[in-house]
């Protein structure tokens, strides 16, 4: 993939809102923790009150995935999801803009031996993360224990894209565009751990349909493909904010055995089962604002949203 190019100057007024956003993120990263929580909940509350479309998407996702919940419980969880994602803005700012060392005493790392065993094989590792609101902070805290590269989606705004890429390159070894499959394979074959999250709907062309909370969901085939191309162990990683809202737990599970199996649907089902299990522990921290079931098994199927 060609090297990214940026405009020679970001002085044009069209970039001023991005400059303000970047400045706000950098400043917010150094706020006291209680202020981050308070402001994050406040932003989440505003988004919940006025973001009718995203509130509908979140409610629909939770209704599909947790049919056992009462309407009142689901409404409570929708609101908590917005609060968690509001806090996630400040967690992301902290992960991008501050040295993760200052967070070391806030994180409990479990399953370290599984990652050590995987890396000792000399084949690199494919680290499977999840789109929790804590995702980018999780990457920063992971770097305290193991180096890793990250696969990410480029931002449409070139100024914010440069800021985001530089921030992630400061945390990880390399930030790799999600379209750069060769780059991912090359880094893994060089012995690196590469972190990516396969839990979003990227459309029919790159997916198979596998159960996710009992619903056939478009599930990308890339996890199995990368594992097949590299021979690297696939490492499930869970990361969440603890109920005290001050500390975090980062946990590696053992590498998936017999993966890939040669059956794309079976492999996607295993990945989805891991992701579902992690979400059930902390459902409010997941990115339910995303239309996870946007692509239906048949083009003629009615939209769920």
Coordinates of C-alpha atoms in Angstrom, one line a residue:
X1 CA 0.0 0.0 0.0
X2 CA 1.2 3.5 -0.9
X3 CA 2.6 5.6 1.9
X4 CA 0.1 8.1 3.2
X5 CA 0.4 11.7 2.0
X6 CA -1.0 14.7 3.8
X7 CA -1.7 18.3 2.7
X8 CA 1.4 20.6 2.9
X9 CA -0.5 22.9 5.3
X10 CA -3.4 22.5 7.8
X11 CA -3.9 26.2 8.2
X12 CA -7.1 26.4 6.1
X13 CA -10.3 27.2 8.1
X14 CA -11.8 23.9 7.2
X15 CA -9.3 22.3 9.5
X16 CA -10.0 24.6 12.4
X17 CA -12.7 22.4 14.0
X18 CA -10.3 19.4 13.9
X19 CA -7.6 21.6 15.5
X20 CA -10.0 22.5 18.3
X21 CA -11.0 18.8 18.8
X22 CA -7.3 17.8 19.0
X23 CA -6.6 20.5 21.4
X24 CA -9.5 19.5 23.6
X25 CA -8.4 15.8 23.5
X26 CA -4.9 16.7 24.6
X27 CA -6.1 18.9 27.4
X28 CA -8.7 16.4 28.6
X29 CA -6.1 13.7 28.9
X30 CA -4.6 15.5 31.8
X31 CA -7.8 16.2 33.8
X32 CA -8.3 14.5 37.2
X33 CA -9.9 11.1 36.9
X34 CA -13.1 12.1 38.6
X35 CA -13.5 15.0 36.1
X36 CA -13.1 12.6 33.2
X37 CA -15.8 10.4 34.6
X38 CA -18.2 13.3 35.2
X39 CA -17.7 14.9 31.9
X40 CA -17.9 11.6 30.1
X41 CA -21.2 10.7 31.6
X42 CA -22.4 14.2 30.8
X43 CA -21.5 13.9 27.2
X44 CA -23.1 10.5 27.1
X45 CA -26.2 11.8 28.7
X46 CA -26.5 14.6 26.1
X47 CA -25.9 12.1 23.3
X48 CA -28.6 9.8 24.7
X49 CA -31.1 12.6 25.0
X50 CA -30.5 14.1 21.6
X51 CA -29.1 11.3 19.5
X52 CA -32.4 9.7 18.5
X53 CA -31.0 7.7 15.6
X54 CA -28.1 6.2 17.6
X55 CA -30.4 5.6 20.6
X56 CA -32.7 3.6 18.2
X57 CA -29.8 1.6 16.9
X58 CA -28.5 0.8 20.4
X59 CA -32.0 -0.2 21.6
X60 CA -32.5 -2.4 18.6
X61 CA -29.2 -4.2 19.1
X62 CA -29.9 -4.8 22.7
X63 CA -33.4 -6.0 22.0
X64 CA -32.1 -8.5 19.5
X65 CA -29.2 -9.7 21.6
X66 CA -30.8 -9.7 25.1
X67 CA -34.5 -10.7 24.4
X68 CA -34.7 -11.9 28.1
X69 CA -34.4 -8.3 29.3
X70 CA -37.5 -6.4 30.3
X71 CA -38.2 -3.1 28.5
X72 CA -37.2 -1.2 31.6
X73 CA -33.9 -3.1 31.9
X74 CA -33.1 -2.5 28.2
X75 CA -33.8 1.2 28.5
X76 CA -31.5 1.3 31.5
X77 CA -28.7 -0.5 29.6
X78 CA -29.2 1.8 26.6
X79 CA -28.6 4.8 28.8
X80 CA -25.6 3.2 30.5
X81 CA -24.1 2.4 27.0
X82 CA -24.2 6.0 26.1
X83 CA -22.6 7.0 29.4
X84 CA -19.8 4.4 28.9
X85 CA -19.1 5.6 25.4
X86 CA -19.0 9.2 26.7
X87 CA -16.4 8.1 29.2
X88 CA -14.7 6.3 26.4
X89 CA -13.9 9.6 24.7
X90 CA -11.7 10.6 27.7
X91 CA -10.3 7.1 27.9
X92 CA -9.3 7.4 24.3
X93 CA -7.7 10.8 24.9
X94 CA -5.8 9.4 27.8
X95 CA -4.6 6.5 25.8
X96 CA -3.4 8.6 22.8
X97 CA -2.0 11.6 24.7
X98 CA -0.4 10.4 27.9
X99 CA 2.4 8.0 28.8
X100 CA 0.6 4.8 29.8
X101 CA 3.0 4.4 32.7
X102 CA 0.9 6.7 34.8
X103 CA -1.9 4.1 34.5
X104 CA 0.1 1.0 35.5
X105 CA -1.3 0.9 39.0
X106 CA -4.8 1.0 37.6
X107 CA -4.6 -2.2 35.4
X108 CA -4.7 -5.9 36.4
X109 CA -3.1 -8.1 33.7
X110 CA -4.3 -11.7 33.6
X111 CA -3.3 -14.6 31.4
X112 CA 0.2 -13.1 30.7
X113 CA 1.6 -16.6 30.4
X114 CA -0.6 -17.3 27.4
X115 CA 0.8 -14.4 25.4
X116 CA 4.4 -15.2 26.5
X117 CA 3.9 -18.8 25.3
X118 CA 2.5 -17.6 22.0
X119 CA 5.3 -15.1 21.3
X120 CA 7.9 -17.7 22.3
X121 CA 6.9 -19.7 19.2
X122 CA 8.5 -17.0 17.0
X123 CA 5.6 -16.8 14.6
X124 CA 4.2 -13.5 15.9
X125 CA 0.5 -13.4 17.0
X126 CA -2.8 -12.2 15.9
X127 CA -4.4 -10.5 18.9
X128 CA -8.3 -10.4 18.7
X129 CA -9.7 -7.3 20.5
X130 CA -13.2 -6.1 20.8
X131 CA -14.9 -2.7 20.2
X132 CA -15.5 -1.7 23.8
X133 CA -15.5 1.9 24.7
X134 CA -12.1 1.3 26.3
X135 CA -10.5 0.0 23.1
X136 CA -7.7 2.6 22.6
X137 CA -6.9 2.9 26.3
X138 CA -6.6 -0.9 26.3
X139 CA -4.1 -0.8 23.6
X140 CA -2.0 1.7 25.6
X141 CA -2.1 -0.4 28.7
X142 CA -1.3 -3.5 26.7
X143 CA 1.9 -1.8 25.6
X144 CA 3.1 -1.8 29.2
X145 CA 3.4 -5.6 29.0
X146 CA 3.9 -6.5 25.3
X147 CA 4.7 -4.5 22.2
X148 CA 2.1 -4.8 19.4
X149 CA 1.0 -3.3 16.1
X150 CA -2.6 -2.3 15.5
X151 CA -5.0 -2.5 12.6
X152 CA -7.2 0.6 12.3
X153 CA -9.7 2.4 10.1
X154 CA -8.4 5.6 8.6
X155 CA -10.2 8.8 9.5
X156 CA -11.8 10.9 6.7
X157 CA -10.4 14.2 8.0
X158 CA -6.6 14.2 7.0
X159 CA -5.6 16.3 10.0
X160 CA -7.3 14.1 12.5
X161 CA -6.0 11.1 10.6
X162 CA -2.4 12.3 11.0
X163 CA -3.0 13.0 14.7
X164 CA -4.6 9.7 15.3
X165 CA -1.9 7.7 13.4
X166 CA 0.9 9.5 15.2
X167 CA -0.8 8.9 18.5
X168 CA -1.2 5.2 17.8
X169 CA 2.3 4.9 16.5
X170 CA 3.4 6.3 19.8
X171 CA 1.6 3.5 21.6
X172 CA 2.1 0.6 19.2
X173 CA 4.9 -0.4 17.0
X174 CA 3.0 0.4 13.8
X175 CA -0.5 1.6 13.0
X176 CA -1.6 -0.4 9.9
X177 CA -4.5 0.6 7.6
X178 CA -7.1 -2.1 7.7
X179 CA -7.0 -2.4 3.9
X180 CA -3.2 -3.2 4.1
X181 CA -3.4 -7.0 4.4
X182 CA 0.2 -7.4 3.1
X183 CA 1.4 -5.0 5.9
X184 CA -0.4 -7.1 8.5
X185 CA 1.0 -10.3 7.2
X186 CA 4.5 -8.9 6.9
X187 CA 4.5 -7.6 10.5
X188 CA 3.2 -10.9 11.9
X189 CA 5.8 -12.9 9.9
X190 CA 8.5 -10.6 11.3
X191 CA 7.5 -11.9 14.8
X192 CA 5.2 -9.0 15.9
X193 CA 1.9 -9.2 17.7
X194 CA -0.8 -7.4 15.7
X195 CA -4.0 -6.3 17.4
X196 CA -7.2 -6.0 15.4
X197 CA -11.0 -6.1 16.2
X198 CA -13.1 -8.2 13.8
X199 CA -16.5 -7.5 15.4
X200 CA -18.1 -5.0 13.0
X201 CA -20.2 -5.4 9.9
X202 CA -17.9 -4.7 6.9
X203 CA -20.4 -6.0 4.3
X204 CA -21.3 -9.1 2.4
X205 CA -18.2 -9.3 0.1
X206 CA -15.7 -9.9 3.0
X207 CA -18.0 -11.9 5.3
X208 CA -19.7 -15.1 6.1
X209 CA -22.8 -15.3 8.1
X210 CA -22.2 -16.8 11.6
X211 CA -24.3 -16.7 14.8
X212 CA -23.8 -13.7 17.1
X213 CA -26.1 -13.7 20.1
X214 CA -28.1 -16.3 18.1
X215 CA -28.5 -14.0 15.1
X216 CA -26.8 -14.7 11.7
X217 CA -24.4 -11.7 11.5
X218 CA -22.0 -10.7 8.7
X219 CA -18.7 -11.8 10.2
X220 CA -15.4 -11.1 8.4
X221 CA -13.3 -13.9 7.2
X222 CA -10.0 -12.1 7.7
X223 CA -9.2 -13.6 11.1
X224 CA -8.9 -17.1 9.7
X225 CA -7.3 -15.8 6.5
X226 CA -4.5 -14.1 8.4
X227 CA -3.9 -17.1 10.6
X228 CA -3.8 -19.3 7.6
X229 CA -1.3 -17.0 5.8
X230 CA 1.0 -16.6 8.7
X231 CA 0.7 -19.7 10.9
X232 CA 0.5 -17.3 13.9
X233 CA -1.4 -18.2 17.0
X234 CA -4.7 -16.3 17.5
X235 CA -4.9 -14.7 20.9
X236 CA -8.3 -13.6 22.3
X237 CA -8.0 -10.5 24.5
X238 CA -10.5 -9.0 26.8
X239 CA -10.3 -5.5 28.3
X240 CA -12.8 -3.7 30.4
X241 CA -13.3 -1.0 33.0
X242 CA -14.1 -2.4 36.4
X243 CA -17.2 -1.6 38.4
X244 CA -15.3 0.9 40.5
X245 CA -14.8 3.0 37.3
X246 CA -11.2 3.6 38.3
X247 CA -9.4 0.4 37.4
X248 CA -9.2 -1.9 34.5
X249 CA -8.7 -5.6 33.7
X250 CA -6.8 -6.8 30.7
X251 CA -7.0 -10.6 30.2
X252 CA -5.5 -13.0 27.6
X253 CA -7.2 -16.3 27.0
X254 CA -5.3 -19.3 25.6
X255 CA -4.5 -19.3 21.9
X256 CA -7.3 -20.8 19.8
X257 CA -6.5 -24.4 19.1
X258 CA -7.1 -25.9 15.6
X259 CA -7.6 -22.5 14.1
X260 CA -8.1 -21.9 11.3
X261 CA -10.1 -25.1 10.7
X262 CA -10.6 -24.7 7.0
X263 CA -14.3 -23.9 7.5
X264 CA -14.9 -20.1 7.4
X265 CA -18.3 -20.3 9.1
X266 CA -17.0 -22.5 11.9
X267 CA -14.0 -20.2 12.4
X268 CA -16.2 -17.0 12.4
X269 CA -18.6 -18.7 14.9
X270 CA -15.7 -19.4 17.3
X271 CA -14.6 -15.8 17.1
X272 CA -18.1 -14.5 17.6
X273 CA -18.6 -16.8 20.6
X274 CA -15.5 -15.4 22.3
X275 CA -16.7 -11.8 21.6
X276 CA -20.2 -12.6 22.8
X277 CA -18.9 -14.1 26.0
X278 CA -16.8 -11.0 26.7
X279 CA -19.7 -8.6 26.0
X280 CA -22.0 -10.5 28.3
X281 CA -19.7 -9.6 31.3
X282 CA -19.9 -5.9 30.6
X283 CA -22.6 -5.2 28.0
X284 CA -22.8 -1.5 28.6
X285 CA -19.2 -1.0 27.5
X286 CA -19.7 -2.4 24.0
X287 CA -20.1 -0.2 21.0
X288 CA -23.8 -1.0 20.5
X289 CA -24.2 2.3 18.6
X290 CA -22.8 0.5 15.5
X291 CA -25.3 -1.3 13.3
X292 CA -23.9 -4.8 13.9
X293 CA -26.7 -6.5 12.0
X294 CA -26.8 -4.1 9.0
X295 CA -26.0 -6.7 6.4
X296 CA -28.6 -9.4 6.2
X297 CA -28.1 -13.0 4.9
X298 CA -30.3 -12.3 1.9
X299 CA -30.4 -8.9 0.1
X300 CA -34.1 -9.1 0.1
X301 CA -34.3 -9.5 3.9
X302 CA -35.9 -6.5 5.6
X303 CA -33.6 -4.2 7.6
X304 CA -33.5 -4.8 11.3
X305 CA -33.1 -1.0 11.9

